[in-house]
Coordinates of C-alpha atoms in Angstrom, one line a residue:
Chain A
X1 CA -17.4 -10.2 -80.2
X2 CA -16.2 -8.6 -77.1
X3 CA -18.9 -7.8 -74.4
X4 CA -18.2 -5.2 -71.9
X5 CA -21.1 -6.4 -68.9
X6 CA -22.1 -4.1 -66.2
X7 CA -23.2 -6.5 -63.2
X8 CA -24.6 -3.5 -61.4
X9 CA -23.7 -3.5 -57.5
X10 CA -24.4 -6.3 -55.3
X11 CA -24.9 -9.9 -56.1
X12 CA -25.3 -12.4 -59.0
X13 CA -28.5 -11.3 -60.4
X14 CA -27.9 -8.0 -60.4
X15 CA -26.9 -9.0 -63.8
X16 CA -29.7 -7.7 -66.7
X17 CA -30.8 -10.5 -68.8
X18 CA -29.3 -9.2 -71.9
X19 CA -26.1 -9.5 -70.6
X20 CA -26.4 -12.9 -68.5
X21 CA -27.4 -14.1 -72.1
X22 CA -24.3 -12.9 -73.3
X23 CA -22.1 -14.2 -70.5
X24 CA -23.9 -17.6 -71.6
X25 CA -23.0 -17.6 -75.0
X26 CA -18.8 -16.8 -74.2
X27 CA -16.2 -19.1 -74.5
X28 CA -13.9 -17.4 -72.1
X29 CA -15.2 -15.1 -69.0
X30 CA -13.0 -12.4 -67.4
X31 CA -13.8 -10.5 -64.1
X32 CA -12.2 -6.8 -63.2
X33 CA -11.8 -7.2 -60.0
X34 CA -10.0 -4.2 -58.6
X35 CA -11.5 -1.5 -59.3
X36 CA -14.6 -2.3 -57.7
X37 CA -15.8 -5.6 -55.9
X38 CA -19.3 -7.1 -55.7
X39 CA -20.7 -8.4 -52.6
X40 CA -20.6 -12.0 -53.5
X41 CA -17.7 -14.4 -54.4
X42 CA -16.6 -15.6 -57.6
X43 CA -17.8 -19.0 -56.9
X44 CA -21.2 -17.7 -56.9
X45 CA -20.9 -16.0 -60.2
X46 CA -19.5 -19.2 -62.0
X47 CA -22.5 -21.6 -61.0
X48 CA -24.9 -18.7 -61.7
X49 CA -24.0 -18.1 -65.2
X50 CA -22.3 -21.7 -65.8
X51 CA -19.1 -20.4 -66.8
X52 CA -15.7 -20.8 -65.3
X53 CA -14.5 -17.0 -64.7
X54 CA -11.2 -16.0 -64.5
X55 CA -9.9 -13.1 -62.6
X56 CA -8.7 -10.2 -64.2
X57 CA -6.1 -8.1 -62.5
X58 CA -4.8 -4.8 -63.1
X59 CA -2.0 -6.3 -64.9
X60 CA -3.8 -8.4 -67.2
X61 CA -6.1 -6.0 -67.7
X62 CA -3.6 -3.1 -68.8
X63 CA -0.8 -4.2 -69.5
X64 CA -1.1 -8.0 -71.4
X65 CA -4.8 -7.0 -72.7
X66 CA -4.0 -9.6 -75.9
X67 CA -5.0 -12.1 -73.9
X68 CA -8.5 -11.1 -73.2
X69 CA -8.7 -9.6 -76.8
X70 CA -7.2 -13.1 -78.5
X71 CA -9.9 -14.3 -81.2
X72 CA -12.2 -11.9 -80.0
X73 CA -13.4 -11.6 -83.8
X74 CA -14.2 -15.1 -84.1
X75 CA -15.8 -16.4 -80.8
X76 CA -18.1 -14.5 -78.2
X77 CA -15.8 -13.1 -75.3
X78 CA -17.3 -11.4 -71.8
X79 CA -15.6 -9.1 -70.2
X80 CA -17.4 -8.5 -66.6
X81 CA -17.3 -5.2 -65.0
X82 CA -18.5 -4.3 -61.3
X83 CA -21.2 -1.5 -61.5
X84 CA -21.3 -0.1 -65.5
X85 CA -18.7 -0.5 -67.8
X86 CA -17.7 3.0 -68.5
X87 CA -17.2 3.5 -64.7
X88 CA -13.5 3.3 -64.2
X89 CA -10.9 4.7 -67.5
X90 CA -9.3 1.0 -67.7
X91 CA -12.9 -0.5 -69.2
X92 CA -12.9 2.8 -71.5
X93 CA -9.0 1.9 -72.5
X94 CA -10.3 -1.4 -73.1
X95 CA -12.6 -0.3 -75.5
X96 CA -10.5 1.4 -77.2
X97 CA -7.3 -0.6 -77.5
X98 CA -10.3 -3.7 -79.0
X99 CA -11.3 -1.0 -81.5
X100 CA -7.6 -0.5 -82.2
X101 CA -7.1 -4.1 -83.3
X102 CA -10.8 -4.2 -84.8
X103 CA -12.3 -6.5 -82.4
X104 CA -15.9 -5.7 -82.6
X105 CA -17.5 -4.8 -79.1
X106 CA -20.9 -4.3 -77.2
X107 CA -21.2 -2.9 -73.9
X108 CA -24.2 -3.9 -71.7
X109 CA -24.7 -1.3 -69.2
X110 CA -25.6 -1.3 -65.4
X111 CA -26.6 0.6 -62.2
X112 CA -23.1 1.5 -60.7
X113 CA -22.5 4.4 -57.7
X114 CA -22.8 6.9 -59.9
X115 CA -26.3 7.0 -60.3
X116 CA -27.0 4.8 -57.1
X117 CA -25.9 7.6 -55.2
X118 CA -29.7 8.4 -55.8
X119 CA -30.5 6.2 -53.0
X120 CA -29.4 8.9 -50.9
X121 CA -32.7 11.0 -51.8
X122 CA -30.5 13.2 -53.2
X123 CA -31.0 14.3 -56.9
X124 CA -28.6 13.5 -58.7
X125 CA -29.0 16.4 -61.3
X126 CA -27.7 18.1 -58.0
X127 CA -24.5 16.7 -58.3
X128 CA -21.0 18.1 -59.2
X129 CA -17.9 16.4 -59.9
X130 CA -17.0 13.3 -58.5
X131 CA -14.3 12.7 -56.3
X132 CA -11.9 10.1 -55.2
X133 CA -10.3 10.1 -51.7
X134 CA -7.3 7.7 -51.5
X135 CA -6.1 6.3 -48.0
X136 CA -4.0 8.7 -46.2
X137 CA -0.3 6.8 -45.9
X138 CA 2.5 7.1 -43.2
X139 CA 4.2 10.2 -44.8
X140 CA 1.7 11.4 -47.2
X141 CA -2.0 13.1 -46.9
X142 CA -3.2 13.9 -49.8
X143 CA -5.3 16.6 -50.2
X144 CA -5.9 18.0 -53.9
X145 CA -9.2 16.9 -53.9
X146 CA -10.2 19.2 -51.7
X147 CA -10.4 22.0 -53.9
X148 CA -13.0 20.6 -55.9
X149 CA -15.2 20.1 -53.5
X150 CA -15.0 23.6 -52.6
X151 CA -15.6 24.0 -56.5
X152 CA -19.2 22.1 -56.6
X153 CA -19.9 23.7 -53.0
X154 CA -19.4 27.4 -54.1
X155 CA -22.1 26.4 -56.9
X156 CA -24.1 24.4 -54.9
X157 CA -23.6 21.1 -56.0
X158 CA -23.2 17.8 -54.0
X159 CA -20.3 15.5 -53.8
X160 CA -19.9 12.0 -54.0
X161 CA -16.9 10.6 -52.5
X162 CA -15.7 7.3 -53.9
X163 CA -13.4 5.8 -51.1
X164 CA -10.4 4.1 -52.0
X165 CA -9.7 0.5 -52.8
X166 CA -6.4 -1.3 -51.9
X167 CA -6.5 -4.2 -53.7
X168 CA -3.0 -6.4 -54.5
X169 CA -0.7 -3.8 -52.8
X170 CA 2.9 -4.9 -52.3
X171 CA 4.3 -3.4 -48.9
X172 CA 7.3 -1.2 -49.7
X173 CA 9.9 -3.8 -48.6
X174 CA 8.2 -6.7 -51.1
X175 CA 7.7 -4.4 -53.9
X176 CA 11.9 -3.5 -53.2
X177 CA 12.6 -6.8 -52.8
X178 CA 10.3 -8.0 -56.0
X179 CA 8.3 -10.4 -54.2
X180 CA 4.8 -11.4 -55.4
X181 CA 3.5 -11.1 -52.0
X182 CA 0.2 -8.8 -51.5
X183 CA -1.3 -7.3 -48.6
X184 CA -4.8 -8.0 -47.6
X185 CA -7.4 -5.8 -49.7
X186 CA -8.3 -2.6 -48.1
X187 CA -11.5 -0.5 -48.4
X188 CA -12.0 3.0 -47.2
X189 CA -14.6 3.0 -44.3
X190 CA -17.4 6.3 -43.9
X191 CA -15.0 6.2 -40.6
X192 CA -11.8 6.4 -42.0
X193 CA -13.3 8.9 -44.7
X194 CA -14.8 11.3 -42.5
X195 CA -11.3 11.2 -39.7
X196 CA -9.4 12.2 -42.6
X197 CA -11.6 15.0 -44.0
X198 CA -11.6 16.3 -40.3
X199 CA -7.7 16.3 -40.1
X200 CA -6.8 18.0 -43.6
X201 CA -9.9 20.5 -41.6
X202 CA -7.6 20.7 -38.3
X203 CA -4.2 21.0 -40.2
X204 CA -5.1 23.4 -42.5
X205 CA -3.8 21.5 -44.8
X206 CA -3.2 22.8 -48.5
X207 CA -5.6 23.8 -50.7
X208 CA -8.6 23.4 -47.8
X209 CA -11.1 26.1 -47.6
X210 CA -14.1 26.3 -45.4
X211 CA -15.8 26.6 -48.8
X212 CA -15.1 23.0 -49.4
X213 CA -16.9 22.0 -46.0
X214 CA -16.7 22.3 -42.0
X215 CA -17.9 19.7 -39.1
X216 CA -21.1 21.3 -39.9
X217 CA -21.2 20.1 -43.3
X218 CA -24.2 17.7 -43.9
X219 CA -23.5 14.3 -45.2
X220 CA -24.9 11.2 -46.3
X221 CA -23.1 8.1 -46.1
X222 CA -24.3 5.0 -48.5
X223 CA -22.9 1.6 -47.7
X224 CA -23.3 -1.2 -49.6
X225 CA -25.9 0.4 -52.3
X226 CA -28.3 -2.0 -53.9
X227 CA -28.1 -4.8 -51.5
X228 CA -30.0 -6.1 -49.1
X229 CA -28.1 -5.1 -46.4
X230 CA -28.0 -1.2 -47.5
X231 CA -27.2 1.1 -44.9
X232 CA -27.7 4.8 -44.7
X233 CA -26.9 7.3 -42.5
X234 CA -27.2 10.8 -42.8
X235 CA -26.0 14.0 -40.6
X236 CA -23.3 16.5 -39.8
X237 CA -19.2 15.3 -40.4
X238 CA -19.6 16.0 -36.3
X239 CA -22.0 13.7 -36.2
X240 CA -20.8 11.3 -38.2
X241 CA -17.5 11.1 -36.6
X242 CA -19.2 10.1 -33.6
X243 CA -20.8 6.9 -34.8
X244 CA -19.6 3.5 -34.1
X245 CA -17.7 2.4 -37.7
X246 CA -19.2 -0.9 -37.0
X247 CA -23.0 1.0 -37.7
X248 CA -21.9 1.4 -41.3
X249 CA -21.4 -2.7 -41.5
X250 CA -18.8 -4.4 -44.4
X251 CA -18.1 -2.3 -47.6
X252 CA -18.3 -0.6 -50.1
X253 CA -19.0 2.7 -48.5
X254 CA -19.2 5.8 -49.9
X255 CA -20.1 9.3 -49.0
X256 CA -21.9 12.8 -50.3
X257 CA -21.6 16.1 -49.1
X258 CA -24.3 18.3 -49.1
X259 CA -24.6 21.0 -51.3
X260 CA -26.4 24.2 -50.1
X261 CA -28.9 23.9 -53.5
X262 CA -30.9 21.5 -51.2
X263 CA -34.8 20.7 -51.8
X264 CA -37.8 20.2 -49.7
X265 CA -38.0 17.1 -50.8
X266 CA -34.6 16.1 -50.5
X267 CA -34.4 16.8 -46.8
X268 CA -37.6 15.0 -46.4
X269 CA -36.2 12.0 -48.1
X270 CA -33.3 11.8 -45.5
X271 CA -35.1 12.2 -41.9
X272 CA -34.9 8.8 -42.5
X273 CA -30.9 8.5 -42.6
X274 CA -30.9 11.0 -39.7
X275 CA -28.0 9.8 -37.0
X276 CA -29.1 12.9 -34.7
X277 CA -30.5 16.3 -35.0
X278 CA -27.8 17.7 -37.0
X279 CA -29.4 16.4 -40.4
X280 CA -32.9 18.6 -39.8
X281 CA -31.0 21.5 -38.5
X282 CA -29.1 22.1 -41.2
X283 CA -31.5 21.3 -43.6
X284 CA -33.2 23.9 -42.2
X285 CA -31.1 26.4 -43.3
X286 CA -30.1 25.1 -46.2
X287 CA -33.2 25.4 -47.9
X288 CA -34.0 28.7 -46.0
X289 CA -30.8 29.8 -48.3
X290 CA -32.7 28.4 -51.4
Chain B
X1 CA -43.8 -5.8 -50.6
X2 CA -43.4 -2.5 -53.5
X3 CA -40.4 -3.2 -56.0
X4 CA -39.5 -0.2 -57.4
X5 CA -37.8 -1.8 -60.3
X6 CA -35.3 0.5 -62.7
X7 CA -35.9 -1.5 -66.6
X8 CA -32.6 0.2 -67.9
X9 CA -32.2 2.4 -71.3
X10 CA -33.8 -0.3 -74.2
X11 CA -35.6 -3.0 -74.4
X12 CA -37.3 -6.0 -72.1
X13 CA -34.4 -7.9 -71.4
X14 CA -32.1 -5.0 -70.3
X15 CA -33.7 -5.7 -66.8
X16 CA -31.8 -7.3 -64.2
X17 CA -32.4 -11.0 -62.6
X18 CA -33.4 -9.8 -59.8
X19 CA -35.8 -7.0 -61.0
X20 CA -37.8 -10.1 -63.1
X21 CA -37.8 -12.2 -60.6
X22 CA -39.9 -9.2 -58.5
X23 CA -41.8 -8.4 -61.4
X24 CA -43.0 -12.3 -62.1
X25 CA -44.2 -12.4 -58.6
X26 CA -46.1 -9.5 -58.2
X27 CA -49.8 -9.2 -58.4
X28 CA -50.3 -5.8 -59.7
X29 CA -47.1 -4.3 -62.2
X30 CA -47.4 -0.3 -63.2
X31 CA -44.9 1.2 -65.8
X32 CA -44.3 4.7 -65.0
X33 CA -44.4 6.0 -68.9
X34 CA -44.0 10.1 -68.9
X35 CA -40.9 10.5 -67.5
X36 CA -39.1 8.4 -70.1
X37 CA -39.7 5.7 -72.4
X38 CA -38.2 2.4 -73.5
X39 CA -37.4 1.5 -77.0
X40 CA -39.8 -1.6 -77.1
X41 CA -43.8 -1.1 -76.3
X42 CA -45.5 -2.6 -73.5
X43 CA -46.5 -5.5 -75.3
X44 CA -43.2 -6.8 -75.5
X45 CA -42.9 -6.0 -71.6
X46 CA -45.9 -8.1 -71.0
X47 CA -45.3 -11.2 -73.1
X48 CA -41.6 -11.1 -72.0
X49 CA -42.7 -10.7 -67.9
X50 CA -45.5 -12.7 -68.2
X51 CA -47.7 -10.2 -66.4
X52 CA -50.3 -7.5 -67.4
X53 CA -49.0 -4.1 -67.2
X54 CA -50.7 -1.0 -66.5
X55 CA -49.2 2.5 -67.5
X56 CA -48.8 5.2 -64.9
X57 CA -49.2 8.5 -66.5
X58 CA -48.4 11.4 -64.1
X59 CA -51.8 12.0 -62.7
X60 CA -52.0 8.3 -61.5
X61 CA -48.0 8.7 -59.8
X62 CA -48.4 12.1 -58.6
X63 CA -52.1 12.3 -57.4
X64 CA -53.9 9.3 -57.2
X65 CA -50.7 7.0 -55.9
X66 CA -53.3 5.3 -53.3
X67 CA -53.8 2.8 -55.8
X68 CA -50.3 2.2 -56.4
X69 CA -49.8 1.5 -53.2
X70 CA -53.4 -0.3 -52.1
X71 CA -52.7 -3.4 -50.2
X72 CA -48.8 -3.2 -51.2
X73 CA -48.1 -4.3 -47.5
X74 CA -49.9 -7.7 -47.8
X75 CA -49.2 -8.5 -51.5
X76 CA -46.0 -7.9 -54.1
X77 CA -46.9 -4.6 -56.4
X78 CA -44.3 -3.6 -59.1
X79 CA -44.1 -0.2 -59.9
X80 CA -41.4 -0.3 -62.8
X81 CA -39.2 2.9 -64.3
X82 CA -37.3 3.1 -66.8
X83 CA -33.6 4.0 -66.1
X84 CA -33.3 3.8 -62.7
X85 CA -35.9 4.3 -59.9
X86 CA -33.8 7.6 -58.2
X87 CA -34.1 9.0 -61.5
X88 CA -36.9 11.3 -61.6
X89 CA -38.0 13.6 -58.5
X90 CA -41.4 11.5 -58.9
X91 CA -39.8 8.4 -58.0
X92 CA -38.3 9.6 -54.9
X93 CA -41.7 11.1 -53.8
X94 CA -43.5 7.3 -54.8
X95 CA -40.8 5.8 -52.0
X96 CA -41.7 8.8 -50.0
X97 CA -45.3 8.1 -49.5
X98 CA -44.9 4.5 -49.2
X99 CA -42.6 5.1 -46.3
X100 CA -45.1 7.2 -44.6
X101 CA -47.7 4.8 -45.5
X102 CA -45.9 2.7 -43.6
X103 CA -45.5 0.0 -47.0
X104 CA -42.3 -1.6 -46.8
X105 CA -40.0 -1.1 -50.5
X106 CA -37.2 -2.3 -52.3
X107 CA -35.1 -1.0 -55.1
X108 CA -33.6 -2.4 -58.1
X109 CA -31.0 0.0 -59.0
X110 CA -30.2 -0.3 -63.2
X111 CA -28.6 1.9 -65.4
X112 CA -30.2 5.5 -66.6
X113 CA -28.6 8.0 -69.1
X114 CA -27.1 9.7 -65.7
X115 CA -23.8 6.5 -65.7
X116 CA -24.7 5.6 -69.2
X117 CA -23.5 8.6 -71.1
X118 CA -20.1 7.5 -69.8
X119 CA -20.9 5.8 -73.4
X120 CA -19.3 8.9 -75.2
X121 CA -16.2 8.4 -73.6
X122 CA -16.5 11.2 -71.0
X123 CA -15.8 10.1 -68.1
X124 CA -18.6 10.8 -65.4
X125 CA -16.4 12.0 -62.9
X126 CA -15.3 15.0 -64.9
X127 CA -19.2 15.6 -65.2
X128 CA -20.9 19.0 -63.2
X129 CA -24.5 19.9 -62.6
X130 CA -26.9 17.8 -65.2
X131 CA -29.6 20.1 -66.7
X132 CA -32.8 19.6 -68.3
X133 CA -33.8 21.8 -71.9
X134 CA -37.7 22.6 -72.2
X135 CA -38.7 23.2 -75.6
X136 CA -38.7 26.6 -76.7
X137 CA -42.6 27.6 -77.2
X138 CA -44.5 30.3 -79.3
X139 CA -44.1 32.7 -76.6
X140 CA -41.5 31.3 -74.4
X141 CA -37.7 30.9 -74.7
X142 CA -36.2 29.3 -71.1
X143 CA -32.6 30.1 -71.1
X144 CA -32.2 29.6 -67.1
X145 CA -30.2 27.0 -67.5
X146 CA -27.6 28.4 -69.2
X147 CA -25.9 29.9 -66.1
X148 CA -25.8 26.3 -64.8
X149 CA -23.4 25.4 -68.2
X150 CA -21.6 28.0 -67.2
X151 CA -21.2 27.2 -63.6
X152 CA -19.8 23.7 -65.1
X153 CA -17.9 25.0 -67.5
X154 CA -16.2 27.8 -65.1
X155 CA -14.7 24.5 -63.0
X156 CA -13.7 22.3 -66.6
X157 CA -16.6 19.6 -66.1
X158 CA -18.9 18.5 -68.7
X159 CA -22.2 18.9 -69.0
X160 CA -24.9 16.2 -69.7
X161 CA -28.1 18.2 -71.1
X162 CA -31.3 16.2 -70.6
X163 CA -33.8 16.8 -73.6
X164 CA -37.6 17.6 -73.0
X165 CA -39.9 15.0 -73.2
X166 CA -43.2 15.7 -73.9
X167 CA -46.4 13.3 -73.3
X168 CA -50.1 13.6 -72.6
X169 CA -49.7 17.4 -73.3
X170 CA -52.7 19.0 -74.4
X171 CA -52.9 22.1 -76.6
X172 CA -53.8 25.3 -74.4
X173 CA -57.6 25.2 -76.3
X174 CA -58.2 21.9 -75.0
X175 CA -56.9 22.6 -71.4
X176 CA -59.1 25.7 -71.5
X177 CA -62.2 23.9 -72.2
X178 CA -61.7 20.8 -70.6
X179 CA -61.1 18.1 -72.8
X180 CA -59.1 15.4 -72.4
X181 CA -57.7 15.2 -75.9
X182 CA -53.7 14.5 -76.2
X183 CA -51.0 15.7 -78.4
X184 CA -48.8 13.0 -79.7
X185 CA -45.6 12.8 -77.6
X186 CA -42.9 15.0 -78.4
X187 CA -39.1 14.0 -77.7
X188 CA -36.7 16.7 -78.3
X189 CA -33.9 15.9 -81.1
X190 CA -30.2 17.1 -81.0
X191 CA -30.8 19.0 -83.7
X192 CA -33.7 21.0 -82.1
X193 CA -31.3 21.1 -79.0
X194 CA -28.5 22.6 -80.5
X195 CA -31.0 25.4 -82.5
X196 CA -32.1 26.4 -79.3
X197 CA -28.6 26.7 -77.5
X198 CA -27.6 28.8 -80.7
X199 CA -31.1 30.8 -80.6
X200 CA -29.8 31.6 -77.2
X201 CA -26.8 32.8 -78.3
X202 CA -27.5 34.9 -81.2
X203 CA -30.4 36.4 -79.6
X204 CA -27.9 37.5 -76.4
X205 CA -30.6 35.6 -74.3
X206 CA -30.9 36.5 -70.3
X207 CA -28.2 34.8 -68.6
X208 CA -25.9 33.8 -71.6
X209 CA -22.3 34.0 -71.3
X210 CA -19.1 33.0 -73.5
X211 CA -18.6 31.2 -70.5
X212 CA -21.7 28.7 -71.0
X213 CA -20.8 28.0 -75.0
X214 CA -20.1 29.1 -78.1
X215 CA -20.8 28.0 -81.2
X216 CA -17.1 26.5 -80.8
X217 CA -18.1 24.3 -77.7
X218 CA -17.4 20.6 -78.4
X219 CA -20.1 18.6 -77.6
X220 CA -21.0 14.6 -77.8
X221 CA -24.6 13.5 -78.5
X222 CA -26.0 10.3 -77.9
X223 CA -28.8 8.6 -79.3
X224 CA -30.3 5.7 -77.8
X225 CA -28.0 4.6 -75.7
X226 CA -27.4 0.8 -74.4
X227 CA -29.0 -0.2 -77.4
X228 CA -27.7 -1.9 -80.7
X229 CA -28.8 1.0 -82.9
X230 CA -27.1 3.4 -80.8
X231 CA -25.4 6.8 -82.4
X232 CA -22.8 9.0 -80.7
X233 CA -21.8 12.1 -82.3
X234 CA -19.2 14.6 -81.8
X235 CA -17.9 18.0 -82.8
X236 CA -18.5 21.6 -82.3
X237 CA -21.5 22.8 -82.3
X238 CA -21.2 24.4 -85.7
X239 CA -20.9 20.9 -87.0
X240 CA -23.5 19.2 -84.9
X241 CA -26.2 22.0 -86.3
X242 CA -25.3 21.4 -90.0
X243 CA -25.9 17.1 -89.5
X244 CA -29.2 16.0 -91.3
X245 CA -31.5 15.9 -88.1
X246 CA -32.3 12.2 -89.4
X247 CA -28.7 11.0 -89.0
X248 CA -29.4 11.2 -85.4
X249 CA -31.9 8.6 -85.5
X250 CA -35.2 8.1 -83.4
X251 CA -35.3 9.6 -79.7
X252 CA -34.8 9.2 -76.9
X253 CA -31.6 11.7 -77.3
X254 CA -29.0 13.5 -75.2
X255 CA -26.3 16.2 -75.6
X256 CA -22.7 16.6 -73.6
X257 CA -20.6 19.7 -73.5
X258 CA -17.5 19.2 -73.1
X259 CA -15.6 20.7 -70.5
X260 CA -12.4 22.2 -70.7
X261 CA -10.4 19.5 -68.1
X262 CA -10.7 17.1 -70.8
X263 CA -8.3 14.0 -70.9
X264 CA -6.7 12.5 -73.4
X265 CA -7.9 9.0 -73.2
X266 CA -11.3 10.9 -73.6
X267 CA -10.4 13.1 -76.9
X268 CA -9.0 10.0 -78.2
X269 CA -12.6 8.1 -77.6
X270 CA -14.5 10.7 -79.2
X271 CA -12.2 10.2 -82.3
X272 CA -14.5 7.4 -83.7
X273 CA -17.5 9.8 -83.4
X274 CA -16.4 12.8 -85.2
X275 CA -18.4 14.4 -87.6
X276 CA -16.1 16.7 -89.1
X277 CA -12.1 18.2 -88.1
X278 CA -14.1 20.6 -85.0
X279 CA -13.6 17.6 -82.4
X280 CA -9.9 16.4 -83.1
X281 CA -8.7 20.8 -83.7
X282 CA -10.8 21.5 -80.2
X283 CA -9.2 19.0 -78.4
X284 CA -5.8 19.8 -79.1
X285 CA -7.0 23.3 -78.1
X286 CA -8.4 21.9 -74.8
X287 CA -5.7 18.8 -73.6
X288 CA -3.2 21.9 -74.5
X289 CA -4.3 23.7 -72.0
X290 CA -4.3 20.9 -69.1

């Protein structure tokens, strides 16, 4: 059997019981680790569940799969999975490629962003599409995903922004020169997030509108979700551009626009959050709108 | 201390580490039960947690949440939810009140039916506005929601359709006179879900558009998800309305409409759950027009 295990969002016993039992019961442990990270080291994992776990990179997960699939009909193999399995299309590929070769599978699911963007206070019935915002590079600011913002703004809807994740990068002269050597991971900040939605704002670039947002656009950043160590801050992109990238503490981050379909209760939830003023003021006429 | 403690979609175990290891040291543990339900009873809950467990209904949450919260600053209270604790409007308003009661919280995220229904192969970033469908009454048809499909469906996203839920209702004679004598709980099926979109549309109801669905739509329903006796279905909604209601299985149950950005990683998924030639013809109709 192959199990698909969600480990939910920050540390070793985020794990649910049903699937730590699982994990317990494997001969052979794989972690995806780069499409998402947890808060805690692999070390920490292993002693937890008492099982050696190897790391599972995009290559091994996409490309030599047989591996992680061998004798998955006859012994018990785990397949770990930052957040819930069926957040990222390479677990769902998974799935699918094990049902190709009729492995039999069981996925245990788990909190993961998607609906631990809740944390925010903001409903998440409220919420449009989701969006991804890669890093901005030397020559290239992409910019496509502005459009659908402006798509679940125009009917209302929030956004949350999942910030990008450099993990095993080759520079441009390794990858020419085929050398296995990898840059240091790299994890969108709110920061970096918010000074690149304010320049594809200042340069016009393509495809922005001031129906996907403005500086006057509320947000609500979420860092580190689930742990601990949560932080959350809420305001204007102004505002939010203003404060000290060191406030938001390690990653993952993520972010959520405001849509204008905002509730009492909603804006209530977020005083909390509030960086400044901007966060009650424009509550204020959001729901005025309502 | 209150843990507000999501239990995740089935059974006892499908809490996390962390969650039980709240629940086992708190002195008083409440299951907030009208919202949603789990697929075991709260015996199991209470032999599995070691603790005694006292059901929330919505009076006790909404109006008389002093006694949730009594001395939760000096000892460890529970208040448990199935899903995950941002998943109902009540929950948020719980937190709320604690806050201003000065009581000091934590969360323990889990999965709910809002990540979980990435289960049909969907992927939740393709996903729009989520709506709720009331059950249709003697003198009542609700069809507001249908303009929200259609604002989904206007930008290509799916649409995950929560299905009523109905517990401690009492019939309109016994509201009028007093007595506190239940109906038994009522969960809408797909079946009864897709009779009521197709009501909708035969009867030309307020607010229905092409644009929302036809009897064409593609659509995925899941029953009981995250558990072993899980069933997804998929195909138009034709099909869907001529499956024997029972083949869906006990509640709880969803529905998704599909959207028209579909992928093809995601049309291939669905494959497995066809019921009939409506799913693989409408997504060739659909990835077509990518």
């Amino acid at each position: 059997m192959l199990y698909v295990i969600g480990l939910g969002l920050a540390d070793e016993k985020d794990i649910s019981v049903n699937g730590l039992e699982a994990v317990r019961k494997s001969e052979r442990v794989y972690l995806e680790a780069y499409t998402s990270i947890l808060l805690v080291d692999v070390q920490k994992l292993q002693d937890f569940y008492g099982r050696a776990v190897t790391i599972a990179d995009r290559d091994m997960v996409e490309t030599e799969s047989e591996e992680i699939l061998s004798r998955a009909s006859e012994v018990d193999v785990s397949f770990l999975v930052v957040g819930d399995p069926y957040g990222a299309t390479t677990h769902t590929d998974l799935l699918l490629r094990a049902r190709n070769a009729g492995v039999p599978t069981r996925v245990f699911h788990n909190a993961s962003i998607m609906n631990a963007a809740g944390a925010s206070g903001l409903q998440l019935y409220n919420f449009g599409q989701t969006i991804s915002i890669p890093f901005f590079t030397e020559t290239w600011k992409p910019s496509s995903f502005v459009e659908r913002i402006a798509e679940n703004m125009r009917i209302g809807a929030h956004t949350l922004l999942l910030l990008d994740i450099k993990v095993k990068e080759q520079s441009v002269e390794n990858l020419a020169r085929g050398r296995k050597i990898f840059e240091p991971p790299r994890y969108m900040s709110v920061s970096r997030a918010v000074e690149q939605l304010l320049t594809l704002l200042d340069e016009k670039a393509e495809g922005y509108s001031e129906d996907a947002y403005t500086r006057e656009t509320l947000a609500v950043s979420l860092s580190r979700v689930g742990a601990e160590q949560q932080v959350i801050k809420a305001g204007t992109l102004r505002e939010l551009a203003e404060v000290d990238e060191d406030a938001f503490g390690p990653p993952l981050h993520s972010l959520i626009l405001v849509g204008k379909r905002l509730h009492d209760l909603e804006a209530e939830f977020g005083e909390a959050f509030a960086v400044g003023n901007g966060w009650k003021e424009g509550c204020k006429k959001l729901v005025q709108h309502v």
